[in-house]
Short mmCIF file of C-alpha atoms and ligand atoms in Angstrom, two decimals:
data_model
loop_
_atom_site.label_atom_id
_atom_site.label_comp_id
_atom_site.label_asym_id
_atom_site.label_seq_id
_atom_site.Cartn_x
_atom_site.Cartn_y
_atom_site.Cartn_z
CA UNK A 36 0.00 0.00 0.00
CA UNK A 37 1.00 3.50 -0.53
CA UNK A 38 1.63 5.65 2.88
CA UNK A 39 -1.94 7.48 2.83
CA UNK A 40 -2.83 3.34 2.90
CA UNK A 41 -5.63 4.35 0.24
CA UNK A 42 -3.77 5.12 -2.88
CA UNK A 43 -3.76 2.08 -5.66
CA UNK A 44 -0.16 1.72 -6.78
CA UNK A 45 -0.02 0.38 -10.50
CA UNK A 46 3.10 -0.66 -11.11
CA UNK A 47 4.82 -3.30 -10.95
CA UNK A 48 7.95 -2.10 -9.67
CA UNK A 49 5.68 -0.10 -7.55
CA UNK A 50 3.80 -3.26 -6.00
CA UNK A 51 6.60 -5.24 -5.52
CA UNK A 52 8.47 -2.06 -3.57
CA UNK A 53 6.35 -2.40 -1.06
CA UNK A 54 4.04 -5.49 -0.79
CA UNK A 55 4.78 -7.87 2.20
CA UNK A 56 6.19 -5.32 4.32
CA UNK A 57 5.35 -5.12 7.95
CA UNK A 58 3.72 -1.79 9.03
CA UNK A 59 6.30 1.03 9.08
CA UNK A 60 6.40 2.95 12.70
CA UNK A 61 9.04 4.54 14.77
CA UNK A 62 12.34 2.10 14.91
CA UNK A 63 10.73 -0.44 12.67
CA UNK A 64 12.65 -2.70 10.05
CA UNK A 65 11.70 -2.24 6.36
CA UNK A 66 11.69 -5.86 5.82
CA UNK A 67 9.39 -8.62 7.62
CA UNK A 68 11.08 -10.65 10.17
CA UNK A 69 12.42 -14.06 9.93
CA UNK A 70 10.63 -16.51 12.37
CA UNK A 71 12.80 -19.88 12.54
CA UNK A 72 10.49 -22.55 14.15
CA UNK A 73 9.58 -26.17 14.36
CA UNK A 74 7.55 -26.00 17.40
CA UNK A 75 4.57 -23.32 18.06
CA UNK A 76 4.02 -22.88 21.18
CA UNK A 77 0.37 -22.33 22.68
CA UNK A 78 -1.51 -20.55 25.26
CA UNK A 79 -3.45 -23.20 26.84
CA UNK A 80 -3.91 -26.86 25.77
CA UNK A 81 -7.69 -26.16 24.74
CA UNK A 82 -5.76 -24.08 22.02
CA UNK A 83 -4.02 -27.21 19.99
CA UNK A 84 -8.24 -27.81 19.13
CA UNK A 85 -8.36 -24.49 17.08
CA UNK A 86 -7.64 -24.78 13.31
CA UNK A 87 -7.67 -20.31 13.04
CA UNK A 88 -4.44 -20.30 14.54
CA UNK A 89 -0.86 -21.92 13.03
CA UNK A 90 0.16 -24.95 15.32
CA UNK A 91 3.56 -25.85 13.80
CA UNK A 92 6.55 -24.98 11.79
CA UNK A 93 6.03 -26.60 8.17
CA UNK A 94 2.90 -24.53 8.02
CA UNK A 95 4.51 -21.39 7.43
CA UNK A 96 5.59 -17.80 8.99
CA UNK A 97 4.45 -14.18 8.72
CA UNK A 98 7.23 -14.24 6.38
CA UNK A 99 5.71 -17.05 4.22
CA UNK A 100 2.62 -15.07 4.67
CA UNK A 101 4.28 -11.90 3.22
CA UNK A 102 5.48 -14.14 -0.12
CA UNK A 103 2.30 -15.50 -0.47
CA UNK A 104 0.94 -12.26 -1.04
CA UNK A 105 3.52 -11.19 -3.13
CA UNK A 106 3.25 -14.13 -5.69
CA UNK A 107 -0.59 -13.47 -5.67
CA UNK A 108 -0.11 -9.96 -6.56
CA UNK A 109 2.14 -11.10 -9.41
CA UNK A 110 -0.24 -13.21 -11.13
CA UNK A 111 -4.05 -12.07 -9.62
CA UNK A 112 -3.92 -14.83 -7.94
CA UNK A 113 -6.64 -16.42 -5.61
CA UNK A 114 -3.81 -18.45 -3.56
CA UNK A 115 -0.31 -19.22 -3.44
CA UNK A 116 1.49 -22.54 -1.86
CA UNK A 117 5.35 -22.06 -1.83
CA UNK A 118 7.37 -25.13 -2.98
CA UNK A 119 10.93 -26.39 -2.20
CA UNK A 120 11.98 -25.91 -5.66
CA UNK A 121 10.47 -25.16 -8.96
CA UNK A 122 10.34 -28.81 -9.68
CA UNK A 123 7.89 -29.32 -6.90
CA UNK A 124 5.62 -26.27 -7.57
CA UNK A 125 4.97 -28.15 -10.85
CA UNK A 126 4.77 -31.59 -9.82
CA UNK A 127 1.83 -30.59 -7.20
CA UNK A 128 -0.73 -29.34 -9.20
CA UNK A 129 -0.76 -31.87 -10.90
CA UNK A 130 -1.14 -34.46 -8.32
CA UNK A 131 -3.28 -32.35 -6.28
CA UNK A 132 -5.53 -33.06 -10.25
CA UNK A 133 -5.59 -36.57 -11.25
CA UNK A 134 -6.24 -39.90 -9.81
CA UNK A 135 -5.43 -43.55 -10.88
CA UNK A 136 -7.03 -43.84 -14.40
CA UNK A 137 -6.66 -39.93 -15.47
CA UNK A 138 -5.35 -39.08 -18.53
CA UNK A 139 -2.91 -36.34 -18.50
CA UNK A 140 -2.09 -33.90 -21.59
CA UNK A 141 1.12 -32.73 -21.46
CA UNK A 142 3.51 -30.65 -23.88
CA UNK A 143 6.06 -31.96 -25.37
CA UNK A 144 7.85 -28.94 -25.27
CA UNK A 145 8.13 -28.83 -21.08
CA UNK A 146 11.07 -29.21 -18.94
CA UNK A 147 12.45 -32.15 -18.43
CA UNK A 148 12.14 -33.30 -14.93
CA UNK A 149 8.66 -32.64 -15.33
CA UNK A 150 7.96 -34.61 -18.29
CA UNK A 151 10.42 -37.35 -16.19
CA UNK A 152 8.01 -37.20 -13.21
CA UNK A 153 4.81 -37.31 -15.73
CA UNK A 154 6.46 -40.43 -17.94
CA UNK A 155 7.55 -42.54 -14.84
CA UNK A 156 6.24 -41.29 -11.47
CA UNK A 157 2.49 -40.75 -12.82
CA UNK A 158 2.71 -43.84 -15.31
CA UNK A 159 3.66 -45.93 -11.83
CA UNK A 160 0.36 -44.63 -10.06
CA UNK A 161 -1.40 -45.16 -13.08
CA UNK A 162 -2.11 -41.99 -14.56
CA UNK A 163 -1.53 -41.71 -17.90
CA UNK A 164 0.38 -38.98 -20.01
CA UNK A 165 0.33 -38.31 -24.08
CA UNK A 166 2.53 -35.57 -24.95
CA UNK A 167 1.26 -33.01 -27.49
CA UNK A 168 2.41 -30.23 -30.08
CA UNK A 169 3.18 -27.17 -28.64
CA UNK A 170 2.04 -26.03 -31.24
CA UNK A 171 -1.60 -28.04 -31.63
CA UNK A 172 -3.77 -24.81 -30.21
CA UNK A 173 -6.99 -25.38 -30.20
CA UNK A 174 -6.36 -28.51 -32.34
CA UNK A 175 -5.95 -30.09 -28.61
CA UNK A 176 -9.82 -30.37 -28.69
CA UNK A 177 -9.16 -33.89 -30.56
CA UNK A 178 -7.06 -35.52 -28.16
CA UNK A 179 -9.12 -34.66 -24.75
CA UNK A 180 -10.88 -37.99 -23.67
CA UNK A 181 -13.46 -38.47 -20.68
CA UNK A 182 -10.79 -39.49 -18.43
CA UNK A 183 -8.47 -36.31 -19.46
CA UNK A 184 -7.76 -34.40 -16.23
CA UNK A 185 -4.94 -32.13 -16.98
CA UNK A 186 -3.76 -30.03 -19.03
CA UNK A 187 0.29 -28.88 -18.77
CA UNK A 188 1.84 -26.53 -20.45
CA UNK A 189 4.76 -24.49 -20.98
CA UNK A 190 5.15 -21.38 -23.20
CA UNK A 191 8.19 -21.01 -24.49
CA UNK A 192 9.00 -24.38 -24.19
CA UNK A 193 12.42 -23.63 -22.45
CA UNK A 194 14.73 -24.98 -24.74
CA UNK A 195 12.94 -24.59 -28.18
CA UNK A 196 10.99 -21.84 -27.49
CA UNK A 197 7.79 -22.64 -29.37
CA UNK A 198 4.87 -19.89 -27.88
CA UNK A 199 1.65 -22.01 -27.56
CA UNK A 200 -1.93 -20.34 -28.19
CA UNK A 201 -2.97 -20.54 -24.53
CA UNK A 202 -6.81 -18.75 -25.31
CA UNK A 203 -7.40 -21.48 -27.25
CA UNK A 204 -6.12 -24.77 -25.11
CA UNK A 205 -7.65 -22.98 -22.03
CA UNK A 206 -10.96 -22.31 -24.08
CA UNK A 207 -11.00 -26.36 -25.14
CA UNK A 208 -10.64 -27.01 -21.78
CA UNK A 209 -12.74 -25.36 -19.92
CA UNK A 210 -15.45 -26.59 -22.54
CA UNK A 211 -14.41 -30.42 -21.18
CA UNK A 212 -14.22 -29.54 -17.45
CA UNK A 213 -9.98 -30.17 -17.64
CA UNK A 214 -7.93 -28.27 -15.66
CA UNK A 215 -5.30 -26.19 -17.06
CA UNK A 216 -1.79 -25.71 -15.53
CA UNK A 217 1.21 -23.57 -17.32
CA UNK A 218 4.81 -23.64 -16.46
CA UNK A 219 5.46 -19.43 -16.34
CA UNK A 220 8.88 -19.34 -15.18
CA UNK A 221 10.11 -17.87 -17.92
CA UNK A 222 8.46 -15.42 -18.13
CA UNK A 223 7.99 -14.23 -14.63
CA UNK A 224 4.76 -13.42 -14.79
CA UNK A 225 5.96 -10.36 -15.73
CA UNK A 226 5.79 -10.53 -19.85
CA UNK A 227 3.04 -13.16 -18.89
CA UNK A 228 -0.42 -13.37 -17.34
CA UNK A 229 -1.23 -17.15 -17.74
CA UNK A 230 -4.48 -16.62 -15.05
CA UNK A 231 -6.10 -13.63 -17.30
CA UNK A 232 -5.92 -15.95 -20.28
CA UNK A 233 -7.86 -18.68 -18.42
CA UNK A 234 -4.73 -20.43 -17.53
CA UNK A 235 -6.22 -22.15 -13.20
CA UNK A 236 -2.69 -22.82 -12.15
CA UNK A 237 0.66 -20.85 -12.57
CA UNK A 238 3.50 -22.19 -11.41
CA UNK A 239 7.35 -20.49 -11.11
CA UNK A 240 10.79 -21.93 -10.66
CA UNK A 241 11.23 -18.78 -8.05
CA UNK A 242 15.10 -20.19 -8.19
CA UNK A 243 15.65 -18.37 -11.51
CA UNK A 244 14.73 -14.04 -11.39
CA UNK A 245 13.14 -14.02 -7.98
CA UNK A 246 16.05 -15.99 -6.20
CA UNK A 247 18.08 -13.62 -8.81
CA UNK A 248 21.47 -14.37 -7.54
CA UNK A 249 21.52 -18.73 -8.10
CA UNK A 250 22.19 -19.13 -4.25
CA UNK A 251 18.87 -20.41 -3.69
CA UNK A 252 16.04 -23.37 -4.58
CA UNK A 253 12.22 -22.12 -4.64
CA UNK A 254 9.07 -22.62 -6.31
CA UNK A 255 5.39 -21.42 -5.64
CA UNK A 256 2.25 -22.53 -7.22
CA UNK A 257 -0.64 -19.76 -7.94
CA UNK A 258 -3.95 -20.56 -8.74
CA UNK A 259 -6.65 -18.64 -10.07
CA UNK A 260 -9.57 -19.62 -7.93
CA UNK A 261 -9.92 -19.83 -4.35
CA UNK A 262 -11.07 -23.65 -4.25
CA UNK A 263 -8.29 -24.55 -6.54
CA UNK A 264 -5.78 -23.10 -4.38
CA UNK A 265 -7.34 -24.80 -1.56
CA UNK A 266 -7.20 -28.17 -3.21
CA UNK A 267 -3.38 -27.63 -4.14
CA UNK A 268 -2.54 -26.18 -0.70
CA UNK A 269 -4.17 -29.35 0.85
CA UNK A 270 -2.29 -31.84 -1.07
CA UNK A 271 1.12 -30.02 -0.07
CA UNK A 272 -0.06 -30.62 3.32
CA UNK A 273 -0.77 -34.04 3.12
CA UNK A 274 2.86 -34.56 1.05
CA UNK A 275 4.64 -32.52 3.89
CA UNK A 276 5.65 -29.66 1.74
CA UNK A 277 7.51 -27.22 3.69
CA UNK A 278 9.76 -24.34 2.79
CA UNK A 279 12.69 -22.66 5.12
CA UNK A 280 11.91 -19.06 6.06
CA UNK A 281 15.60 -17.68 5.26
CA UNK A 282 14.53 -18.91 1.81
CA UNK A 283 11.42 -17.43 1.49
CA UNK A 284 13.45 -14.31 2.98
CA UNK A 285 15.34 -14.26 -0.16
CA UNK A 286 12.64 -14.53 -2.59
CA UNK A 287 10.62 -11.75 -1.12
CA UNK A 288 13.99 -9.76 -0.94
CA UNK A 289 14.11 -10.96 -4.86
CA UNK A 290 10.92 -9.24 -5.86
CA UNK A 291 12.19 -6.11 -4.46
CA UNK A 292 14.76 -5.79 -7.91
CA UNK A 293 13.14 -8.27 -9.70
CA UNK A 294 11.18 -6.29 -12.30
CA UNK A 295 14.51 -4.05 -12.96
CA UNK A 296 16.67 -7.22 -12.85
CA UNK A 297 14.12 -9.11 -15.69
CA UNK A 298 13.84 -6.08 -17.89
CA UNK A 299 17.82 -5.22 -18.21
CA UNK A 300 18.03 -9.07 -18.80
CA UNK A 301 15.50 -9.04 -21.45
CA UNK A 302 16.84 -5.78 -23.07
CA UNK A 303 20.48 -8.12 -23.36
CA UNK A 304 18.78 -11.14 -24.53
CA UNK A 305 16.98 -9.45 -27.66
CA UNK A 306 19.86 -7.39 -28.36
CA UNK A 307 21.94 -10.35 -28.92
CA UNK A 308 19.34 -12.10 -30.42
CA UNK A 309 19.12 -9.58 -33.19
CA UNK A 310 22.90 -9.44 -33.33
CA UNK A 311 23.19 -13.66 -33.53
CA UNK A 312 20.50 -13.49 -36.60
CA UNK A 313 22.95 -11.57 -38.83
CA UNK A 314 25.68 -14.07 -37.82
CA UNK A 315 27.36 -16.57 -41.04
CA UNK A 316 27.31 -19.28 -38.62
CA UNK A 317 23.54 -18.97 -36.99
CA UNK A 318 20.70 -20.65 -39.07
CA UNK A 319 18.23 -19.19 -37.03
CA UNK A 320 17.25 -17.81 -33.46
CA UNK A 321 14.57 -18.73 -31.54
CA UNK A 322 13.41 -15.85 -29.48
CA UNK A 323 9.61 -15.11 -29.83
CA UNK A 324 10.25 -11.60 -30.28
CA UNK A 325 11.65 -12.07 -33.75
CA UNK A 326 9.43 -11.75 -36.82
CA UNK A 327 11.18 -14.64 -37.70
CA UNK A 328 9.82 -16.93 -35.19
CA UNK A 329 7.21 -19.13 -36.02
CA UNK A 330 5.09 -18.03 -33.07
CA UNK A 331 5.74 -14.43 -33.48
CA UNK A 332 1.99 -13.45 -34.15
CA UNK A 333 0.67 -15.27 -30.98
CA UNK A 334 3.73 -13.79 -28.90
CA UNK A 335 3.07 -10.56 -30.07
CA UNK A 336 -1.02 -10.96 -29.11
CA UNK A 337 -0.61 -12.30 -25.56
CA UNK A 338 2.92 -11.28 -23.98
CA UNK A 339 3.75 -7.96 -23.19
CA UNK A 340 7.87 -8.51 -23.42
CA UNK A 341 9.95 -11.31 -23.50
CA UNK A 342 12.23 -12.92 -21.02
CA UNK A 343 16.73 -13.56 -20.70
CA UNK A 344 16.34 -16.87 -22.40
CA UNK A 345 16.34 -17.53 -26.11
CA UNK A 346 17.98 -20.58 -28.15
CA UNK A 347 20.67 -20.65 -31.17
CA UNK A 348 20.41 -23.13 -33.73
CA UNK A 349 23.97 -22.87 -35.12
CA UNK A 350 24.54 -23.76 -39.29
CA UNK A 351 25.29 -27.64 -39.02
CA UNK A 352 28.47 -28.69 -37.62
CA UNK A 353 30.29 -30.68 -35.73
CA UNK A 354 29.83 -31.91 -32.09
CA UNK A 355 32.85 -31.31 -31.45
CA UNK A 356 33.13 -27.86 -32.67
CA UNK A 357 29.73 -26.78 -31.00
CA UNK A 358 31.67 -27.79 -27.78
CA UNK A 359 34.44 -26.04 -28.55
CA UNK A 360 32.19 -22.66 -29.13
CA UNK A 361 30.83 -22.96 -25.50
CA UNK A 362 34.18 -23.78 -23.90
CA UNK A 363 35.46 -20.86 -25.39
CA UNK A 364 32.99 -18.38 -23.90
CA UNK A 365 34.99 -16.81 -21.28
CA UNK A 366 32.19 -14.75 -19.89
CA UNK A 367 28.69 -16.55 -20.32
CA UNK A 368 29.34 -19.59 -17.96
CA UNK A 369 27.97 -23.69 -18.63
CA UNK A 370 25.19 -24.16 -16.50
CA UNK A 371 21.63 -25.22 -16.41
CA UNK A 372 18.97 -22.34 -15.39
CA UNK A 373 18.69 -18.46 -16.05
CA UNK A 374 17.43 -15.80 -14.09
CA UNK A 375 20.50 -15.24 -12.07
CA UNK A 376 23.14 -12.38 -12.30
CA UNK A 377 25.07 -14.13 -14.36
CA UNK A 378 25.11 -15.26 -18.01
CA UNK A 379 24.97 -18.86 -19.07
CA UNK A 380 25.31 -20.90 -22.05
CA UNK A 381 24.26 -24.78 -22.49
CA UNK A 382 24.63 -27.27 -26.07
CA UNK A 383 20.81 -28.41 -25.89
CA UNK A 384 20.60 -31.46 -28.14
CA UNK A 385 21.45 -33.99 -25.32
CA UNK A 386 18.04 -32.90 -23.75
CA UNK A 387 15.97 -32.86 -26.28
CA UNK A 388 13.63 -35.88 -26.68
CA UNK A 389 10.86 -34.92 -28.40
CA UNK A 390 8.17 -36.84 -30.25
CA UNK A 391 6.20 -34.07 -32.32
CA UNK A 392 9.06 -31.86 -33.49
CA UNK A 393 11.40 -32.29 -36.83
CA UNK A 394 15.23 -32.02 -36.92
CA UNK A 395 16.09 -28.54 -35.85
CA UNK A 396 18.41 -29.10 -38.65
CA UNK A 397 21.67 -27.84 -36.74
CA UNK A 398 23.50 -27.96 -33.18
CA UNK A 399 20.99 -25.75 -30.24
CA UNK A 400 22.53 -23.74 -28.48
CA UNK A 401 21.14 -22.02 -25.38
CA UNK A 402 21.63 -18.18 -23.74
CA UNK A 403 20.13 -16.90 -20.42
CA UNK A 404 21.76 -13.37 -20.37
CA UNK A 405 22.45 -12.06 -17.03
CA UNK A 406 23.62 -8.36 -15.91
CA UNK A 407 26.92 -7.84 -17.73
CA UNK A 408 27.53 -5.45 -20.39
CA UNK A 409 25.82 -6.42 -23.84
CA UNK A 410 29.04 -5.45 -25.80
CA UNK A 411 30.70 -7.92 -23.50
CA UNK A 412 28.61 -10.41 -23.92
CA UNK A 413 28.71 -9.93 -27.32
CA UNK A 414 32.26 -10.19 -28.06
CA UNK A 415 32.28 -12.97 -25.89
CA UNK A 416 30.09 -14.65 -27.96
CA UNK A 417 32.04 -13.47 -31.57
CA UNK A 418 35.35 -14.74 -30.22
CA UNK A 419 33.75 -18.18 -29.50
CA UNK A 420 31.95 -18.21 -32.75
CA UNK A 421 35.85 -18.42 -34.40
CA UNK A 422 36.32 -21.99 -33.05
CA UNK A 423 33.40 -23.38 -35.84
CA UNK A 424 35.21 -23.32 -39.06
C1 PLP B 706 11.00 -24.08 -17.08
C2 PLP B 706 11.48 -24.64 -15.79
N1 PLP B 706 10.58 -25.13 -14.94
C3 PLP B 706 10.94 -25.65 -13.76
C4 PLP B 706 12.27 -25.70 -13.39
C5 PLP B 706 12.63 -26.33 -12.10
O1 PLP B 706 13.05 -25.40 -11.15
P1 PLP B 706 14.01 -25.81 -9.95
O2 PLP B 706 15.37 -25.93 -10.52
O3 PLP B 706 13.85 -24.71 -8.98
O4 PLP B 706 13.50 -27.12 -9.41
C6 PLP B 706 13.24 -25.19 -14.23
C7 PLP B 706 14.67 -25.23 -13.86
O5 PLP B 706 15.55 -25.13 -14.67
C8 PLP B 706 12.84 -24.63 -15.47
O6 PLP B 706 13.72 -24.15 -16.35
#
């Protein structure tokens, strides 16, 4: 709120400023405390009987309490549960959604953990998954069945970048009673409103821009109604989620910068990408923001920016020279995940095991920009570029 406590504050960077905080007054810190705890203690034994109260430590703090609000203010939001890791704030939708005999719908574009815990964890409960186009839109119609619970998707996928038409899977959905979750970590909810496009569950690898800094594992699950968020807060209960308050600390600390941190990043990430285009060696660049990409016209209809990540298909070459290019970056480091201060740079095409996609036709190559200089980054990049002949 802003200090007359009456004023709406629009932005963003605004919003994020200041939600969470604890009530400013003489001698008062600007940031919520940080309640370490296991045991709760209570008044009088009569009191473990009440359920308005919290009893015990995995249930949360006022600091959980603060993040929670944050992460709803992100996305409009009904409710928010807070994850372990961005991993889990995917995997628990979902199993808060189907049952033994579901049928799950799932892209093939999405991260790979989470297709890993769909294809083998789900398959051993017996819930079904069929992995579909990311690029099917409202083509996904055909392939919803009576027992089709879910719905997951991912847009960009986050190593191939294809931008799904979300109006139109949510619209089939909804039509078939099937819930609809999205993978929005790239995006940060900020150059992405999953919820306003019908979207019932966002969730966000908080490790990558609202960790900001790669020193810390967090995810958080947002959902659009208040009985969904019920139903996936419930099932973290009964699986024991829990989440350490210096963690959820640093996330709420993270949305303090994070809309400043995500922009700059972006602002890199398409400058490079514009750059790499023109380059003898590039075939093509994946970054939604491109007329170029396939997906530019939905992009440009349902985002409002884009995000640090984009991919690289390089002109075909060796495997041995595509390594050489990323052990030659001296700035961009070789690491999984983006979001952080720092610039990485992974080969893709071990990961990718897709069953609806052709041949990229060349080596993938992927960039999460982080806060150095562009011209750095780009010469970095040019000097690398000299080991493929
Ligand atoms: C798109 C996407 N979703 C989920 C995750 C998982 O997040 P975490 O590493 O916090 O488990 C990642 C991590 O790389 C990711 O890129």
């Amino acid at each position: 709120m802003a200090k007359d406590g009456k004023s709406p504050l629009h932005h963003p960077q605004t919003q994020f400023t200041h939600v969470g905080r604890p009530p400013a007054g003489l001698g008062t810190a600007v940031n919520p405390d940080i309640t370490r705890a296991s045991t709760l203690l209570f008044d009088r034994a009569e009191d473990l009987y009440r359920s308005d109260i919290r009893g015990y430590g995995r249930h949360g703090s006022a600091g959980h309490d603060a993040l929670i609000e944050a992460f709803n203010l992100l996305e409009g939001g009904a409710g928010t549960t807070l994850a372990q890791s961005g991993l889990a704030a995917c995997t628990l939708p979902i199993l808060a959604n189907v049952k033994a005999g579901d049928h799950l719908l799932l892209t093939d574009s999405s991260y790979g953990p989470t297709r890993h815990f769909c294809q083998k964890y789900l398959k051993g409960i017996g819930v079904e998954t069929e992995m579909y186009d990311p690029r099917i839109g409202g083509g996904i119609d055909a392939l919803i069945r009576n027992n089709t619970a879910v719905i997951m998707m991912e847009s960009p996928g986050s190593l191939t970048f294809e931008i799904q038409d979300i109006p139109a899977i949510t619209k089939a959905a909804k039509a078939k009673g099937v819930t609809t979750i999205i993978d929005n970590t790239w995006s940060a909810g900020l150059s992405l409103k999953p919820l306003a496009l019908g979207v019932d569950i966002s969730c966000h690898a908080a490790t990558k821009y609202f960790g900001g800094h790669s020193d810390v594992m967090f995810g958080a699950t947002i959902s659009a109604a208040p009985a969904m968020a019920k139903k996936v807060a419930l099932t973290a209960k009964y699986l024991g989620y829990a989440t350490s308050p210096d963690d959820a600390y640093q996330i709420l600390r993270g949305f303090r910068t994070v809309v400043h941190r995500f922009r700059q990043s972006e602002k890199t990430a398409l400058s490079l990408a514009l750059w790499l285009n023109d380059q003898d060696k590039v075939q093509q660049v994946l970054h939604p923001a491109l007329p170029t990409h396939t997906d530019y016209a939905i992009w440009k209809r349902d985002f409002t920016g884009t995000a640090c990540l984009f991919g690289v298909i390089l002109k075909p070459c060796s495997e041995a020279e595509v390594l050489a290019f990323i052990n030659a970056l001296k700035i961009f480091g070789i690491g999984y995940s983006y979001g952080g201060f720092e610039s990485l740079a992974i080969h893709c095409d071990p990961q990718l095991t897709r069953q609806h996609s052709d041949s990229l036709g060349g080596p993938l190559v992927r960039f999460a920009c982080g806060l150095e200089a562009v011209e750095d980054l780009k010469n970095d990049i040019e000097q690398a570029l000299e080991k493929i002949n």
